[in-house]
Amino acid sequence: MILKELKKTYTELQKEYDGVKSINFSRELSKLNDVNTLEFHYNILKNQDNLDLFYDVRGIFDEHGEAGKEFLLEKIHTEKDPDLKAEALFILGVMECQEVKPIALEFLKSKNYKQQYYGIIVIGWLGNSEDIPVLEKEMMKNDEPQLRLYAATALRQIFFNHAKLKKKIILAYWNALNTEEDVEVAKAIIACVQDLLKTKLGIRESMTEGMIGNLDIAKPKAIKAINKFLS
């Protein structure tokens, strides 16, 4: 399918979304790695009016492989649109591109919520020991409760990639759990502790309902489990 046809299909999908057609469109788009196609694919990430279509389009960008990575690495250093720059970072994070970790760290200083969010999750994907204090600070000091929650789960992602860092991450959770006043954030921290210690503390994560469980019951259990692990 040539680019002209792909552009026509995209316009049709904007007017009337069809899941199967959208997936097929995205797959065909990802097969072409010329500059014009990459420009088109990149620029349509600006349009998030239909989130299903946006997620299909964004989710396939990494299939461009090395050509897509090099293209985004050039774009991310010059892009002025903060949202589009965040999308470039997100995709490069998915592609495990370590070169963008400094940009993710820079995003944490932004006043733009989306940039902070993407910075946190990309550090979770790409991070190592030296990034644990950075995420711990976000988990404990960020003014936005939801971003503190994301920092907690980003620390868990570092553990998934580097299990040897468990003690250091558990210590970060311990510090945060003793000061966190937001119920949902505290529950998220406990949910992460459960995963690291492979135990049940009374919190369940739900895609639709968030963190489920009684914090008053779960928190003392979490503190006891952490103390036992660290002793």
GROMACS .gro file of C-alpha atoms in nm:
model
  231
    1MET     CA    1   0.000   0.000   0.000
    2ILE     CA    2   0.154   0.331  -0.105
    3LEU     CA    3   0.163   0.640   0.118
    4LYS     CA    4  -0.112   0.819  -0.076
    5GLU     CA    5  -0.349   0.528  -0.009
    6LEU     CA    6  -0.246   0.515   0.356
    7LYS     CA    7  -0.325   0.883   0.399
    8LYS     CA    8  -0.667   0.825   0.247
    9THR     CA    9  -0.732   0.532   0.479
   10TYR     CA   10  -0.627   0.738   0.780
   11THR     CA   11  -0.871   1.013   0.686
   12GLU     CA   12  -1.148   0.753   0.661
   13LEU     CA   13  -1.057   0.610   1.000
   14GLN     CA   14  -1.073   0.955   1.155
   15LYS     CA   15  -1.430   0.987   1.034
   16GLU     CA   16  -1.535   0.632   1.124
   17TYR     CA   17  -1.310   0.416   1.340
   18ASP     CA   18  -1.293   0.046   1.262
   19GLY     CA   19  -1.064  -0.164   1.483
   20VAL     CA   20  -0.964  -0.425   1.225
   21LYS     CA   21  -0.914  -0.165   0.953
   22SER     CA   22  -0.708   0.048   1.192
   23ILE     CA   23  -0.477  -0.241   1.286
   24ASN     CA   24  -0.428  -0.331   0.919
   25PHE     CA   25  -0.359   0.033   0.837
   26SER     CA   26  -0.102   0.060   1.116
   27ARG     CA   27   0.073  -0.259   1.009
   28GLU     CA   28   0.099  -0.143   0.650
   29LEU     CA   29   0.226   0.194   0.767
   30SER     CA   30   0.500   0.032   0.976
   31LYS     CA   31   0.633  -0.161   0.675
   32LEU     CA   32   0.745   0.160   0.500
   33ASN     CA   33   1.060   0.323   0.632
   34ASP     CA   34   1.118   0.607   0.385
   35VAL     CA   35   1.142   0.959   0.527
   36ASN     CA   36   0.804   1.073   0.392
   37THR     CA   37   0.622   0.783   0.556
   38LEU     CA   38   0.806   0.831   0.883
   39GLU     CA   39   0.714   1.200   0.876
   40PHE     CA   40   0.351   1.113   0.816
   41HIS     CA   41   0.346   0.849   1.090
   42TYR     CA   42   0.512   1.087   1.334
   43ASN     CA   43   0.287   1.383   1.257
   44ILE     CA   44  -0.039   1.193   1.298
   45LEU     CA   45   0.065   1.130   1.659
   46LYS     CA   46  -0.047   1.490   1.716
   47ASN     CA   47  -0.407   1.386   1.659
   48GLN     CA   48  -0.555   1.220   1.967
   49ASP     CA   49  -0.921   1.295   1.898
   50ASN     CA   50  -0.986   0.922   1.858
   51LEU     CA   51  -0.776   0.752   2.127
   52ASP     CA   52  -0.828   0.401   1.988
   53LEU     CA   53  -0.686   0.510   1.653
   54PHE     CA   54  -0.405   0.701   1.826
   55TYR     CA   55  -0.302   0.400   2.036
   56ASP     CA   56  -0.304   0.176   1.727
   57VAL     CA   57  -0.083   0.422   1.539
   58ARG     CA   58   0.155   0.486   1.827
   59GLY     CA   59   0.175   0.121   1.928
   60ILE     CA   60   0.315   0.013   1.592
   61PHE     CA   61   0.579   0.285   1.546
   62ASP     CA   62   0.855   0.070   1.697
   63GLU     CA   63   0.804  -0.174   1.406
   64HIS     CA   64   0.993   0.076   1.189
   65GLY     CA   65   1.300  -0.060   1.366
   66GLU     CA   66   1.636   0.115   1.339
   67ALA     CA   67   1.509   0.361   1.078
   68GLY     CA   68   1.228   0.467   1.311
   69LYS     CA   69   1.462   0.496   1.606
   70GLU     CA   70   1.709   0.717   1.421
   71PHE     CA   71   1.424   0.930   1.291
   72LEU     CA   72   1.281   0.986   1.642
   73LEU     CA   73   1.622   1.052   1.791
   74GLU     CA   74   1.661   1.341   1.548
   75LYS     CA   75   1.308   1.469   1.610
   76ILE     CA   76   1.321   1.459   1.989
   77HIS     CA   77   1.611   1.705   1.999
   78THR     CA   78   1.435   1.965   1.784
   79GLU     CA   79   1.061   1.915   1.852
   80LYS     CA   80   0.890   2.223   2.000
   81ASP     CA   81   0.549   2.067   2.065
   82PRO     CA   82   0.572   1.932   2.425
   83ASP     CA   83   0.308   1.663   2.370
   84LEU     CA   84   0.465   1.535   2.049
   85LYS     CA   85   0.809   1.537   2.209
   86ALA     CA   86   0.662   1.329   2.492
   87GLU     CA   87   0.525   1.078   2.241
   88ALA     CA   88   0.868   1.050   2.079
   89LEU     CA   89   1.020   0.981   2.421
   90PHE     CA   90   0.754   0.722   2.498
   91ILE     CA   91   0.818   0.529   2.177
   92LEU     CA   92   1.196   0.544   2.219
   93GLY     CA   93   1.148   0.418   2.572
   94VAL     CA   94   0.946   0.125   2.440
   95MET     CA   95   1.235   0.061   2.199
   96GLU     CA   96   1.473   0.050   2.500
   97CYS     CA   97   1.677   0.336   2.359
   98GLN     CA   98   1.913   0.428   2.643
   99GLU     CA   99   2.020   0.747   2.464
  100VAL     CA  100   1.698   0.919   2.568
  101LYS     CA  101   1.726   0.861   2.943
  102PRO     CA  102   1.880   1.210   2.993
  103ILE     CA  103   1.576   1.356   2.817
  104ALA     CA  104   1.344   1.155   3.042
  105LEU     CA  105   1.529   1.293   3.345
  106GLU     CA  106   1.494   1.645   3.202
  107PHE     CA  107   1.120   1.590   3.160
  108LEU     CA  108   1.088   1.555   3.537
  109LYS     CA  109   1.171   1.926   3.568
  110SER     CA  110   0.889   2.022   3.333
  111LYS     CA  111   0.566   2.186   3.448
  112ASN     CA  112   0.387   1.987   3.179
  113TYR     CA  113   0.204   1.695   3.345
  114LYS     CA  114   0.234   1.468   3.043
  115GLN     CA  115   0.608   1.524   3.014
  116GLN     CA  116   0.654   1.446   3.383
  117TYR     CA  117   0.443   1.131   3.346
  118TYR     CA  118   0.629   1.006   3.041
  119GLY     CA  119   0.961   1.095   3.201
  120ILE     CA  120   0.875   0.883   3.505
  121ILE     CA  121   0.762   0.576   3.314
  122VAL     CA  122   1.052   0.587   3.068
  123ILE     CA  123   1.300   0.607   3.357
  124GLY     CA  124   1.124   0.300   3.493
  125TRP     CA  125   1.183   0.117   3.165
  126LEU     CA  126   1.542   0.231   3.116
  127GLY     CA  127   1.655   0.292   3.472
  128ASN     CA  128   1.917   0.128   3.688
  129SER     CA  129   2.056   0.172   4.039
  130GLU     CA  130   2.146   0.538   3.992
  131ASP     CA  131   1.788   0.623   3.897
  132ILE     CA  132   1.626   0.482   4.210
  133PRO     CA  133   1.685   0.800   4.416
  134VAL     CA  134   1.540   1.005   4.131
  135LEU     CA  135   1.217   0.807   4.127
  136GLU     CA  136   1.210   0.791   4.507
  137LYS     CA  137   1.212   1.171   4.511
  138GLU     CA  138   0.922   1.180   4.264
  139MET     CA  139   0.735   0.919   4.471
  140MET     CA  140   0.775   1.124   4.788
  141LYS     CA  141   0.788   1.486   4.675
  142ASN     CA  142   0.586   1.530   4.355
  143ASP     CA  143   0.283   1.753   4.416
  144GLU     CA  144   0.059   1.534   4.199
  145PRO     CA  145  -0.061   1.217   4.377
  146GLN     CA  146  -0.104   1.034   4.047
  147LEU     CA  147   0.256   1.107   3.951
  148ARG     CA  148   0.373   0.980   4.290
  149LEU     CA  149   0.180   0.663   4.215
  150TYR     CA  150   0.343   0.630   3.873
  151ALA     CA  151   0.685   0.676   4.033
  152ALA     CA  152   0.610   0.384   4.267
  153THR     CA  153   0.521   0.158   3.976
  154ALA     CA  154   0.823   0.282   3.778
  155LEU     CA  155   1.047   0.166   4.062
  156ARG     CA  156   0.880  -0.172   4.038
  157GLN     CA  157   0.962  -0.179   3.667
  158ILE     CA  158   1.329  -0.121   3.750
  159PHE     CA  159   1.308  -0.423   3.980
  160PHE     CA  160   1.152  -0.632   3.701
  161ASN     CA  161   1.455  -0.547   3.485
  162HIS     CA  162   1.714  -0.562   3.765
  163ALA     CA  163   1.605  -0.796   4.044
  164LYS     CA  164   1.936  -0.746   4.226
  165LEU     CA  165   1.817  -0.395   4.321
  166LYS     CA  166   1.527  -0.526   4.531
  167LYS     CA  167   1.663  -0.412   4.869
  168LYS     CA  168   1.734  -0.060   4.748
  169ILE     CA  169   1.384  -0.029   4.601
  170ILE     CA  170   1.217  -0.177   4.910
  171LEU     CA  171   1.396   0.085   5.121
  172ALA     CA  172   1.253   0.355   4.892
  173TYR     CA  173   0.903   0.209   4.941
  174TRP     CA  174   0.959   0.200   5.316
  175ASN     CA  175   1.047   0.569   5.323
  176ALA     CA  176   0.746   0.664   5.112
  177LEU     CA  177   0.498   0.443   5.296
  178ASN     CA  178   0.581   0.612   5.626
  179THR     CA  179   0.502   0.959   5.491
  180GLU     CA  180   0.239   0.910   5.218
  181GLU     CA  181  -0.102   1.052   5.310
  182ASP     CA  182  -0.289   0.979   4.986
  183VAL     CA  183  -0.478   0.651   5.016
  184GLU     CA  184  -0.446   0.546   4.652
  185VAL     CA  185  -0.074   0.618   4.640
  186ALA     CA  186  -0.015   0.426   4.962
  187LYS     CA  187  -0.212   0.132   4.824
  188ALA     CA  188  -0.003   0.141   4.506
  189ILE     CA  189   0.318   0.133   4.708
  190ILE     CA  190   0.190  -0.170   4.899
  191ALA     CA  191   0.089  -0.340   4.574
  192CYS     CA  192   0.446  -0.293   4.452
  193VAL     CA  193   0.587  -0.428   4.778
  194GLN     CA  194   0.370  -0.735   4.731
  195ASP     CA  195   0.524  -0.799   4.392
  196LEU     CA  196   0.882  -0.753   4.509
  197LEU     CA  197   0.841  -0.968   4.821
  198LYS     CA  198   0.609  -1.218   4.650
  199THR     CA  199   0.353  -1.202   4.926
  200LYS     CA  200  -0.010  -1.099   4.971
  201LEU     CA  201  -0.076  -0.793   5.184
  202GLY     CA  202  -0.440  -0.727   5.099
  203ILE     CA  203  -0.420  -0.496   4.799
  204ARG     CA  204  -0.534  -0.593   4.451
  205GLU     CA  205  -0.470  -0.396   4.132
  206SER     CA  206  -0.757  -0.360   3.887
  207MET     CA  207  -0.740  -0.207   3.539
  208THR     CA  208  -1.089  -0.065   3.582
  209GLU     CA  209  -1.118   0.003   3.956
  210GLY     CA  210  -0.765   0.102   4.055
  211MET     CA  211  -0.625  -0.021   4.386
  212ILE     CA  212  -0.867  -0.240   4.578
  213GLY     CA  213  -0.827  -0.324   4.947
  214ASN     CA  214  -0.838  -0.184   5.298
  215LEU     CA  215  -0.535   0.036   5.362
  216ASP     CA  216  -0.577   0.023   5.740
  217ILE     CA  217  -0.535  -0.354   5.727
  218ALA     CA  218  -0.277  -0.371   5.448
  219LYS     CA  219  -0.036  -0.102   5.571
  220PRO     CA  220   0.062  -0.270   5.902
  221LYS     CA  221   0.111  -0.597   5.712
  222ALA     CA  222   0.333  -0.420   5.459
  223ILE     CA  223   0.544  -0.256   5.731
  224LYS     CA  224   0.585  -0.591   5.907
  225ALA     CA  225   0.682  -0.764   5.581
  226ILE     CA  226   0.935  -0.494   5.495
  227ASN     CA  227   1.089  -0.505   5.844
  228LYS     CA  228   1.124  -0.882   5.819
  229PHE     CA  229   1.289  -0.853   5.476
  230LEU     CA  230   1.533  -0.585   5.586
  231SER     CA  231   1.626  -0.747   5.917
   0.00000   0.00000   0.00000
